Short mmCIF file of C-alpha atoms and ligand atoms in Angstrom, two decimals:
data_model
loop_
_atom_site.label_atom_id
_atom_site.label_comp_id
_atom_site.label_asym_id
_atom_site.label_seq_id
_atom_site.Cartn_x
_atom_site.Cartn_y
_atom_site.Cartn_z
CA UNK A 1 179.23 159.77 121.25
CA UNK A 2 179.25 163.38 122.38
CA UNK A 3 177.08 166.26 121.14
CA UNK A 4 177.85 169.88 122.03
CA UNK A 5 175.31 172.57 121.16
CA UNK A 6 176.56 176.14 121.34
CA UNK A 7 173.75 178.66 121.65
CA UNK A 8 172.72 181.86 123.39
CA UNK A 9 169.55 180.04 124.53
CA UNK A 10 170.65 176.81 126.27
CA UNK A 11 167.34 176.88 128.17
CA UNK A 12 165.57 176.15 124.86
CA UNK A 13 167.73 173.08 124.25
CA UNK A 14 168.00 171.52 127.73
CA UNK A 15 164.41 170.27 128.28
CA UNK A 16 164.40 168.37 124.99
CA UNK A 17 167.74 166.63 125.53
CA UNK A 18 166.72 165.55 129.05
CA UNK A 19 163.47 163.89 127.96
CA UNK A 20 162.55 160.45 126.65
CA UNK A 21 165.04 158.39 124.62
CA UNK A 22 167.78 161.03 124.55
CA UNK A 23 167.51 161.51 128.31
CA UNK A 24 167.62 157.76 129.00
CA UNK A 25 170.53 157.21 126.61
CA UNK A 26 172.50 159.82 128.54
CA UNK A 27 171.61 158.30 131.91
CA UNK A 28 172.82 154.94 130.54
CA UNK A 29 176.09 156.54 129.38
CA UNK A 30 175.51 155.76 125.69
CA UNK A 31 175.64 159.39 124.58
CA UNK A 32 176.42 162.74 126.13
CA UNK A 33 174.67 165.97 125.06
CA UNK A 34 175.73 169.36 126.39
CA UNK A 35 174.14 172.76 125.78
CA UNK A 36 176.69 175.59 126.20
CA UNK A 37 175.91 179.26 126.55
CA UNK A 38 177.93 181.12 123.91
CA UNK A 39 178.09 184.16 126.20
CA UNK A 40 180.59 182.26 128.39
CA UNK A 41 183.14 182.99 125.67
CA UNK A 42 182.69 186.77 125.63
CA UNK A 43 185.06 189.20 127.36
CA UNK A 44 183.02 192.40 127.90
CA UNK A 45 180.69 193.10 130.81
CA UNK A 46 177.58 192.99 128.57
CA UNK A 47 178.60 189.56 127.18
CA UNK A 48 178.12 190.81 123.63
CA UNK A 49 177.75 188.16 120.92
CA UNK A 50 176.54 190.33 118.01
CA UNK A 51 177.31 193.56 116.19
CA UNK A 52 176.15 195.63 113.21
CA UNK A 53 176.92 194.29 109.72
CA UNK A 54 179.84 195.72 107.73
CA UNK A 55 178.47 197.48 104.67
CA UNK A 56 175.26 198.38 106.49
CA UNK A 57 171.89 196.68 106.42
CA UNK A 58 169.20 195.51 108.78
CA UNK A 59 169.71 193.65 112.04
CA UNK A 60 172.69 192.28 113.88
CA UNK A 61 175.25 189.64 112.96
CA UNK A 62 176.77 187.17 115.42
CA UNK A 63 180.46 187.72 116.03
CA UNK A 64 183.22 185.29 115.07
CA UNK A 65 185.33 185.45 118.28
CA UNK A 66 182.88 183.84 120.75
CA UNK A 67 182.21 180.94 118.37
CA UNK A 68 185.94 180.46 117.77
CA UNK A 69 186.69 180.38 121.50
CA UNK A 70 183.71 178.12 122.22
CA UNK A 71 184.75 175.56 119.61
CA UNK A 72 188.37 175.58 120.86
CA UNK A 73 187.12 175.00 124.40
CA UNK A 74 184.72 172.11 123.73
CA UNK A 75 186.48 170.36 120.85
CA UNK A 76 187.95 166.95 121.60
CA UNK A 77 191.20 165.70 120.12
CA UNK A 78 190.01 163.85 117.02
CA UNK A 79 187.08 162.59 114.96
CA UNK A 80 185.08 165.73 115.63
CA UNK A 81 182.76 167.53 113.19
CA UNK A 82 181.77 171.18 113.62
CA UNK A 83 178.41 172.02 112.06
CA UNK A 84 177.03 175.49 111.54
CA UNK A 85 173.23 175.58 111.43
CA UNK A 86 172.32 177.73 108.44
CA UNK A 87 169.20 178.35 106.33
CA UNK A 88 171.47 178.48 103.28
CA UNK A 89 173.41 175.28 104.07
CA UNK A 90 173.02 171.86 102.46
CA UNK A 91 169.71 170.24 103.41
CA UNK A 92 170.19 167.61 106.13
CA UNK A 93 168.98 164.10 105.18
CA UNK A 94 168.93 160.61 106.70
CA UNK A 95 172.15 159.94 104.73
CA UNK A 96 173.79 162.84 106.58
CA UNK A 97 172.52 161.42 109.88
CA UNK A 98 174.24 158.09 109.09
CA UNK A 99 177.43 159.83 107.99
CA UNK A 100 177.56 162.05 111.11
CA UNK A 101 176.90 159.06 113.41
CA UNK A 102 180.45 157.88 112.53
CA UNK A 103 182.03 160.78 114.44
CA UNK A 104 182.92 160.71 118.15
CA UNK A 105 181.83 164.30 118.69
CA UNK A 106 179.50 166.72 116.88
CA UNK A 107 179.57 170.42 117.71
CA UNK A 108 176.55 172.43 116.55
CA UNK A 109 176.76 176.21 116.28
CA UNK A 110 173.41 178.01 116.56
CA UNK A 111 172.93 181.36 114.89
CA UNK A 112 170.33 184.02 115.78
CA UNK A 113 169.41 187.50 114.48
CA UNK A 114 170.46 188.11 110.84
CA UNK A 115 172.87 185.19 110.98
CA UNK A 116 176.55 184.57 111.73
CA UNK A 117 179.77 186.27 110.54
CA UNK A 118 180.72 184.27 107.43
CA UNK A 119 184.18 183.53 108.86
CA UNK A 120 182.50 181.02 111.18
CA UNK A 121 181.32 178.98 108.17
CA UNK A 122 184.51 179.59 106.20
CA UNK A 123 187.16 179.05 108.88
CA UNK A 124 185.66 177.28 111.90
CA UNK A 125 182.82 174.99 110.78
CA UNK A 126 183.45 171.84 108.76
CA UNK A 127 180.07 172.20 107.07
CA UNK A 128 176.86 174.24 107.13
CA UNK A 129 173.56 172.35 107.29
CA UNK A 130 169.95 173.44 106.95
CA UNK A 131 166.95 171.41 108.14
CA UNK A 132 164.70 172.64 105.35
CA UNK A 133 163.84 175.39 102.94
CA UNK A 134 162.44 177.89 105.41
CA UNK A 135 163.94 180.41 107.83
CA UNK A 136 163.78 179.85 111.59
CA UNK A 137 164.50 182.49 114.24
CA UNK A 138 167.50 180.50 115.47
CA UNK A 139 169.60 177.37 115.00
CA UNK A 140 168.46 175.57 118.17
CA UNK A 141 165.65 173.57 116.55
CA UNK A 142 167.99 172.64 113.72
CA UNK A 143 170.71 171.50 116.14
CA UNK A 144 168.16 169.48 118.12
CA UNK A 145 166.69 167.94 114.97
CA UNK A 146 170.09 166.78 113.77
CA UNK A 147 171.19 165.64 117.25
CA UNK A 148 168.01 163.59 117.58
CA UNK A 149 168.32 161.98 114.13
CA UNK A 150 172.00 161.08 114.70
CA UNK A 151 171.69 159.99 118.35
CA UNK A 152 169.05 157.34 117.59
CA UNK A 153 171.56 155.72 115.19
CA UNK A 154 174.20 155.31 117.92
CA UNK A 155 174.34 151.57 118.73
CA UNK A 156 171.87 150.50 121.44
CA UNK A 157 170.22 153.94 121.85
CA UNK A 158 167.13 152.34 120.32
CA UNK A 159 166.62 148.67 119.57
CA UNK A 160 168.22 147.36 116.37
CA UNK A 161 164.94 145.95 115.07
CA UNK A 162 163.41 149.44 114.92
CA UNK A 163 166.33 150.63 112.81
CA UNK A 164 166.31 147.61 110.49
CA UNK A 165 163.61 148.89 108.17
CA UNK A 166 162.67 152.51 108.35
CA UNK A 167 161.56 155.39 106.20
CA UNK A 168 164.32 157.14 104.22
CA UNK A 169 166.63 154.13 103.82
CA UNK A 170 168.91 153.73 100.76
CA UNK A 171 166.03 152.38 98.64
CA UNK A 172 163.93 155.47 99.39
CA UNK A 173 161.58 153.27 101.41
CA UNK A 174 158.67 154.91 103.27
CA UNK A 175 157.26 152.86 106.10
CA UNK A 176 153.88 151.10 105.82
CA UNK A 177 150.96 152.38 107.94
CA UNK A 178 151.03 151.22 111.58
CA UNK A 179 147.99 150.48 113.82
CA UNK A 180 147.45 149.60 117.46
CA UNK A 181 144.46 148.78 119.71
CA UNK A 182 141.48 149.21 119.52
CA UNK A 183 140.49 147.31 116.37
CA UNK A 184 137.69 149.77 115.74
CA UNK A 185 137.36 153.38 116.85
CA UNK A 186 134.59 155.74 115.70
CA UNK A 187 133.82 153.23 112.93
CA UNK A 188 137.44 153.47 111.73
CA UNK A 189 138.77 149.94 111.41
CA UNK A 190 142.16 148.30 111.19
CA UNK A 191 142.88 146.45 107.88
CA UNK A 192 141.65 142.85 108.57
CA UNK A 193 144.86 141.30 107.21
CA UNK A 194 146.80 142.73 110.20
CA UNK A 195 144.48 140.82 112.56
CA UNK A 196 144.74 137.55 110.63
CA UNK A 197 147.89 136.19 112.31
CA UNK A 198 149.15 135.14 108.85
CA UNK A 199 152.69 136.53 108.94
CA UNK A 200 153.43 135.92 105.27
CA UNK A 201 150.31 137.82 104.20
CA UNK A 202 151.02 140.59 106.72
CA UNK A 203 154.56 140.98 105.35
CA UNK A 204 153.21 141.08 101.78
CA UNK A 205 150.63 143.75 102.81
CA UNK A 206 153.36 145.79 104.48
CA UNK A 207 155.55 145.65 101.39
CA UNK A 208 152.65 146.64 99.15
CA UNK A 209 151.75 149.52 101.45
CA UNK A 210 155.25 150.98 101.75
CA UNK A 211 156.62 153.20 99.02
N1 SAM B 301 169.55 185.99 107.31
C1 SAM B 301 169.65 184.57 107.25
C2 SAM B 301 169.32 184.05 105.84
O1 SAM B 301 168.66 184.75 105.10
O2 SAM B 301 169.73 182.93 105.52
C3 SAM B 301 168.70 183.90 108.24
C4 SAM B 301 169.15 184.02 109.66
S1 SAM B 301 168.10 183.15 110.77
C5 SAM B 301 166.91 184.37 111.16
C6 SAM B 301 169.03 183.00 112.24
C7 SAM B 301 169.71 181.67 112.43
O3 SAM B 301 168.74 180.64 112.50
C8 SAM B 301 170.68 181.24 111.36
O4 SAM B 301 171.94 181.83 111.53
C9 SAM B 301 170.72 179.73 111.56
O5 SAM B 301 171.62 179.40 112.61
C10 SAM B 301 169.30 179.42 112.02
N2 SAM B 301 168.43 178.90 110.96
C11 SAM B 301 167.39 179.54 110.39
N3 SAM B 301 166.77 178.76 109.49
C12 SAM B 301 167.42 177.59 109.50
C13 SAM B 301 167.25 176.37 108.78
N4 SAM B 301 166.30 176.20 107.88
N5 SAM B 301 168.10 175.34 109.05
C14 SAM B 301 169.10 175.50 109.95
N6 SAM B 301 169.30 176.63 110.66
C15 SAM B 301 168.47 177.66 110.44
#
């Protein structure tokens, strides 16, 4: 599966996608994640990506043309989804992560400043997604959040057992508390049942302590 993140700050995105599980999954050829500088698709010598809003108002709005050219350049032939990151979009959930994991390519468009010319949402993107009810300075964290949540669902990126029972599944399950060594730290102890070796009782405790 391929992820393409279009941004004016690829340097914000690159360290995260190179690290840990996402980095390893790319080295192993299971996924591919690219950060593209939107300014590549500008024509003027200043590489302008924004302009003043029609009708007046504060701040600058990102232009439609660079996004249009960027999407045309990176889009594969089929089974691609173009996602605009937007504070006013639908809130991204685990269900969306599962749905988006069915595509061969996801293209994330990152806004900055006052936002993006609405024609990007209306004409170029397939959907607009928010990562929560707050306003960020840019779409990069949103694109990374969604890339991360989708990429870990791609077969063999993480082991199947970890995915088998997780928070936010269809039943609204929230995972039970987890502990590791030492058994006691600062007087804070691990529930004795988890040390008992009785797998039936441990499973029952886990069920009772998940929501
Ligand atoms: N003026 C816009 C509004 O009121 O909705 C906010 C623009 S925000 C400062 C700049 C960019 O950050 C947006 O175009 C979007 O790409 C991104 N962004 C901000 N908050 C976000 C969120 N909660 N989820 C996804 N993207 C977000």
